[in-house]
Short mmCIF file of C-alpha atoms in Angstrom, two decimals:
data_model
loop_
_atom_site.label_atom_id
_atom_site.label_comp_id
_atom_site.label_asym_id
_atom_site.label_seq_id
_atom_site.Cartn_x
_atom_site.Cartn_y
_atom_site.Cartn_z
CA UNK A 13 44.72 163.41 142.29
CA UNK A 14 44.54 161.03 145.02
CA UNK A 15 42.57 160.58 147.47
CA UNK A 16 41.25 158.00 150.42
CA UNK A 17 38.34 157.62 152.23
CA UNK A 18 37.32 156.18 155.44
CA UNK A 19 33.29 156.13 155.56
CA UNK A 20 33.58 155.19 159.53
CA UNK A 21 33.89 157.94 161.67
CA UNK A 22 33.57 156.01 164.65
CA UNK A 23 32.36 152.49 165.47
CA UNK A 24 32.26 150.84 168.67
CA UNK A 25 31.89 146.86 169.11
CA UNK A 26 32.03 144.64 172.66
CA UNK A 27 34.75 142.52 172.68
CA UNK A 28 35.30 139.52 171.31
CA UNK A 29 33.10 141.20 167.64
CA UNK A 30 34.30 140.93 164.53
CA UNK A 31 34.61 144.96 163.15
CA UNK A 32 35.43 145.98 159.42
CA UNK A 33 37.25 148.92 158.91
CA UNK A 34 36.51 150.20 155.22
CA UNK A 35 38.73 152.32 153.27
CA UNK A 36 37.83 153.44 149.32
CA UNK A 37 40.65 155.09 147.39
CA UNK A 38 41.44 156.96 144.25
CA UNK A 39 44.05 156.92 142.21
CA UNK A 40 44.61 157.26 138.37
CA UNK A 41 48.59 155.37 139.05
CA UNK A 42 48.50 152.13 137.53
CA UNK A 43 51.37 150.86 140.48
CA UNK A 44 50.10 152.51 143.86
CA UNK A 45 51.04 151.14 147.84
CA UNK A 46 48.14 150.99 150.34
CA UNK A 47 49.30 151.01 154.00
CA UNK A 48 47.35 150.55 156.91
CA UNK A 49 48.59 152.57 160.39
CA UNK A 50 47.57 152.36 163.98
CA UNK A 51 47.44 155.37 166.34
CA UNK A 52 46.52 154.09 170.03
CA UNK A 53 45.59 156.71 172.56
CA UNK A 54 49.28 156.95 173.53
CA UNK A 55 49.93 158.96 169.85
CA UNK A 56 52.65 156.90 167.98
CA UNK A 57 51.58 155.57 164.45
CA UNK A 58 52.11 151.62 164.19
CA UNK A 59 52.76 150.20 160.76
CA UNK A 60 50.66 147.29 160.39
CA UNK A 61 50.85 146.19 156.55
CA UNK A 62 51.82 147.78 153.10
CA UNK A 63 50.34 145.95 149.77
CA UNK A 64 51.11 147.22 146.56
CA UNK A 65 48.53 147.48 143.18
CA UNK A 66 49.57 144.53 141.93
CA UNK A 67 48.91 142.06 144.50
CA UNK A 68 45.40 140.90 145.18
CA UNK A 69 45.62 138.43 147.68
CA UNK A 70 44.32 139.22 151.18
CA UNK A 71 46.71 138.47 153.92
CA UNK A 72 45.81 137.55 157.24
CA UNK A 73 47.94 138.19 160.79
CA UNK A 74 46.70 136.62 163.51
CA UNK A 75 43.56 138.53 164.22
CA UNK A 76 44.13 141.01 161.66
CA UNK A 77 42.90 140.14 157.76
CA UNK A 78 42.80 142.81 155.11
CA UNK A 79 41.07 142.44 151.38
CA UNK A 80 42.57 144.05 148.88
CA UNK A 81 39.86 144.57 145.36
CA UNK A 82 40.99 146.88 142.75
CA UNK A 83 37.44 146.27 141.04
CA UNK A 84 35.70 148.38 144.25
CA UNK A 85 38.79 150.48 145.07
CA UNK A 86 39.18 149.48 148.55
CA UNK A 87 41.70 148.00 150.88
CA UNK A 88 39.32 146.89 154.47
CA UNK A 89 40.91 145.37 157.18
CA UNK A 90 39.12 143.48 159.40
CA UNK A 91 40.00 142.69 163.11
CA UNK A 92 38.46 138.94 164.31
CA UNK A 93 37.33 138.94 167.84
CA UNK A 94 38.52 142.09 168.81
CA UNK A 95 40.17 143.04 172.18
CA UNK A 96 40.10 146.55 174.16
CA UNK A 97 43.53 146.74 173.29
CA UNK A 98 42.34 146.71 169.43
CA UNK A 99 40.73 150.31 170.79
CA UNK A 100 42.51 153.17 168.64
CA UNK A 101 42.64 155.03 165.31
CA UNK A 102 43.31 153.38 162.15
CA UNK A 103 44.49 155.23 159.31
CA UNK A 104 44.54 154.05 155.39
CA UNK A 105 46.79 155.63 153.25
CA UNK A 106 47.99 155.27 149.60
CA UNK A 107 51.24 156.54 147.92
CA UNK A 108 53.00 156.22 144.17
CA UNK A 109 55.71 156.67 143.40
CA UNK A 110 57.73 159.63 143.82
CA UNK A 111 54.80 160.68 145.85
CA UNK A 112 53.79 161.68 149.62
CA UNK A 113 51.53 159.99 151.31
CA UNK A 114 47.79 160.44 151.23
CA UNK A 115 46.16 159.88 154.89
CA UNK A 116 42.55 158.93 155.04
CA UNK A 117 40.80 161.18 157.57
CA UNK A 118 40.61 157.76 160.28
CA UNK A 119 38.53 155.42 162.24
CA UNK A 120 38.07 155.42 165.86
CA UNK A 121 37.57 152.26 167.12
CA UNK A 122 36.39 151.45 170.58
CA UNK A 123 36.09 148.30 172.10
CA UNK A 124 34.30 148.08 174.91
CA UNK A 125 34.45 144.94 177.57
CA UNK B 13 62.68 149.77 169.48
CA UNK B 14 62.16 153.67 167.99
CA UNK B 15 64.54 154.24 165.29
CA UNK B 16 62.71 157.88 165.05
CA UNK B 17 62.84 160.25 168.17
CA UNK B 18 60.78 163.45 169.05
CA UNK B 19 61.67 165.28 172.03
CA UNK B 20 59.79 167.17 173.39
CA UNK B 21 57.37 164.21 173.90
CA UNK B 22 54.68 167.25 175.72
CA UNK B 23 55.32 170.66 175.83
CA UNK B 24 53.69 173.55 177.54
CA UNK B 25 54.55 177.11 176.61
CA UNK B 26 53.48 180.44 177.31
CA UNK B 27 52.36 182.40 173.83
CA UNK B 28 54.81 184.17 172.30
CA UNK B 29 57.53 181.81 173.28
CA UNK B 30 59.81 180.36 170.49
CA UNK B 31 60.03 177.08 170.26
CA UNK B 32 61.89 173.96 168.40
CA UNK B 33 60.65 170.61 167.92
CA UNK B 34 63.24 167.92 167.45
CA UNK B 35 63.21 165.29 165.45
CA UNK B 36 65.83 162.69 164.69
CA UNK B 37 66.42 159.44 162.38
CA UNK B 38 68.96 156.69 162.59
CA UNK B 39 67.92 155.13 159.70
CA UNK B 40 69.56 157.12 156.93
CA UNK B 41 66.36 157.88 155.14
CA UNK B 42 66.92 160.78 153.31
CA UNK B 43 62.61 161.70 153.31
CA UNK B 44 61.14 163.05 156.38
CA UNK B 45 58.24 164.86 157.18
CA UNK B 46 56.61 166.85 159.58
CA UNK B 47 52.51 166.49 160.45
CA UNK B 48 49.82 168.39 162.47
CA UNK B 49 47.17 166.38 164.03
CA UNK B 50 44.61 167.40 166.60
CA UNK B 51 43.84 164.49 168.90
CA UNK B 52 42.32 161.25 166.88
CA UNK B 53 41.76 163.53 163.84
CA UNK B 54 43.18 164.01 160.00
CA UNK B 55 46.90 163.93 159.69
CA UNK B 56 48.13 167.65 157.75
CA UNK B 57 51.25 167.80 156.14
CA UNK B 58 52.86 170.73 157.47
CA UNK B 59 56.84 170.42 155.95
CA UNK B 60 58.42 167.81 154.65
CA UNK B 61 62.45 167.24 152.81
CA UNK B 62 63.81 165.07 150.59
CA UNK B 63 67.45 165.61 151.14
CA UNK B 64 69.81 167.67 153.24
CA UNK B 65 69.43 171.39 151.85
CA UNK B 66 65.45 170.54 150.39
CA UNK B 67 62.79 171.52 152.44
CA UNK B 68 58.98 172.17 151.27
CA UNK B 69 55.69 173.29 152.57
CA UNK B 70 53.23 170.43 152.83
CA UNK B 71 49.14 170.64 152.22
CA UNK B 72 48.16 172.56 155.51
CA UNK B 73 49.70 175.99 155.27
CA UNK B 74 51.71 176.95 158.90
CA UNK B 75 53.88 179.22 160.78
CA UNK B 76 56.72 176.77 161.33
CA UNK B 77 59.54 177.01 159.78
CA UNK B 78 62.36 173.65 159.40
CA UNK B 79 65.59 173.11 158.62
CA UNK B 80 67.67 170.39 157.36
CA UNK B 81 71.08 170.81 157.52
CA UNK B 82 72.21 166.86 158.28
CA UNK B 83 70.25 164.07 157.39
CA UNK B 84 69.16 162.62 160.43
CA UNK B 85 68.08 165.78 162.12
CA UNK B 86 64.84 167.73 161.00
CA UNK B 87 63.60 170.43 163.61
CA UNK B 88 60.70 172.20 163.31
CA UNK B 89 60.60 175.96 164.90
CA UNK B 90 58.08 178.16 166.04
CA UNK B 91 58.95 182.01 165.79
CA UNK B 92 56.12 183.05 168.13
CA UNK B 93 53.81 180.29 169.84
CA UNK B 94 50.32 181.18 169.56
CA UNK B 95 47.34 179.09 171.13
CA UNK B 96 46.18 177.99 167.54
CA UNK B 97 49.72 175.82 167.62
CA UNK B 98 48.27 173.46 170.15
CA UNK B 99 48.39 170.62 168.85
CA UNK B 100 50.22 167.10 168.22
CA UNK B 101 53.39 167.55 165.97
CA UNK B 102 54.56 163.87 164.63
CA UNK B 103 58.14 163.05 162.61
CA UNK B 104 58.34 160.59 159.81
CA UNK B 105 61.09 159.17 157.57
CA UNK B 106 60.92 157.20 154.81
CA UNK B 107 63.37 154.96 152.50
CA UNK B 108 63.38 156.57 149.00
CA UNK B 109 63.45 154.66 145.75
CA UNK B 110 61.05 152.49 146.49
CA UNK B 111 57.23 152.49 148.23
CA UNK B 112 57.97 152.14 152.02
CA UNK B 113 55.88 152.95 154.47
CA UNK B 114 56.62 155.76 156.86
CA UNK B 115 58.28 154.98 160.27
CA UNK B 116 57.20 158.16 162.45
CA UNK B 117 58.27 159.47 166.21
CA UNK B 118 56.06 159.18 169.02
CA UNK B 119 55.27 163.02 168.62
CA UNK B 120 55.40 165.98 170.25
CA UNK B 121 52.13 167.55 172.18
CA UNK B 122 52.29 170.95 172.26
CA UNK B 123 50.31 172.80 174.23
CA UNK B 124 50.47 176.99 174.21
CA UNK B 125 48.81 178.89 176.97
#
């Protein structure tokens, strides 16, 4: 079965903080896709990046870095001096293939100015 | 630009009311799904289809029923609204045949009084 966990219920940081958002995941699929999804206070879910089993390297986006290590299980994304427009949910998730999605519960983030 | 719409985007209704959700894709993804979220909180999987004519519950057992009948459109109805059904409804498609990530609607709030 699969299944992902976010550790972080809530966190709040002042602006301009580096936070880490941790997510831990299961899986017994040897090919698996980890997603990352924002939900701001208006509801939508944003796509922010998909990275499949077999690619290690972190990726960065502007403020926005994730690392990827199979060896811990766990796909964090970190935001680099955050903004109160970083302020929302955030949402791992993993999927196989031929498979639905599996949400982590989320993290709230607030950042306060 | 949304390639996913929900309408309602909020919806108050008196209990007992029936009620359908729309959702519609212009993507030609032949997945979609339906989730339940309470403000902030866990996504459920409430319905989901992989095809016009295939529709099946999802993890979080519910009293809506859905239809698909075209592939774009995948409405979710409730018989008899009940206060319990407040909550946020969101729409998602997906590709198939690979691992992409969902693209979901801006939801539906659903309030029953």
């Amino acid at each position: 079965a699969q299944k992902v966990t976010q550790a972080q219920t809530e966190i709040s940081v002042v602006e301009k903080e580096d936070v880490t958002l941790d997510c831990v995941y299961e899986t017994r699929d040897t090919t698996y896709y980890l997603f990352w999804y924002k939900q701001p206070p208006s509801g939508e879910l944003v796509f922010l990046i998909r990275r499949n089993s077999f690619d290690e390297q972190n990726e960065i986006s502007g403020r926005y870095s994730w690392n990827f290590q199979k060896s811990t299980s766990s796909f964090n994304f970190t935001i680099t001096a955050s903004q109160v427009v970083d302020s929302a949910v955030y949402f791992c998730a993993l999927t196989a293939y031929g498979q639905n999605f599996v949400f982590g519960p989320g993290t709230r983030l607030s950042v306060l100015p | 630009e949304a390639d996913i719409y929900q309408t309602p985007r909020y919806l108050v209704i008196g209990t007992g009311k029936k009620i359908t959700l729309e959702c519609s894709q212009t993507m030609g993804h032949d997945k979609m799904y339906w989730y339940q979220q309470d403000p902030g909180m866990e996504l459920h999987l409430i319905h989901y289809s992989y095809g016009v004519n295939s529709t099946e519950k999802g993890d979080l057992s519910s009293e809506s029923t859905v239809s698909r009948i075209r592939t774009e459109h995948f409405p979710l109805t409730l018989e008899s609204a009940r206060p319990s059904h407040t909550s946020q409804y969101l729409c998602a498609s997906r590709e198939s045949g690979g691992n992409y990530g969902y693209t979901f609607g801006s939801g539906t709030r659903l309030t029953v009084v």
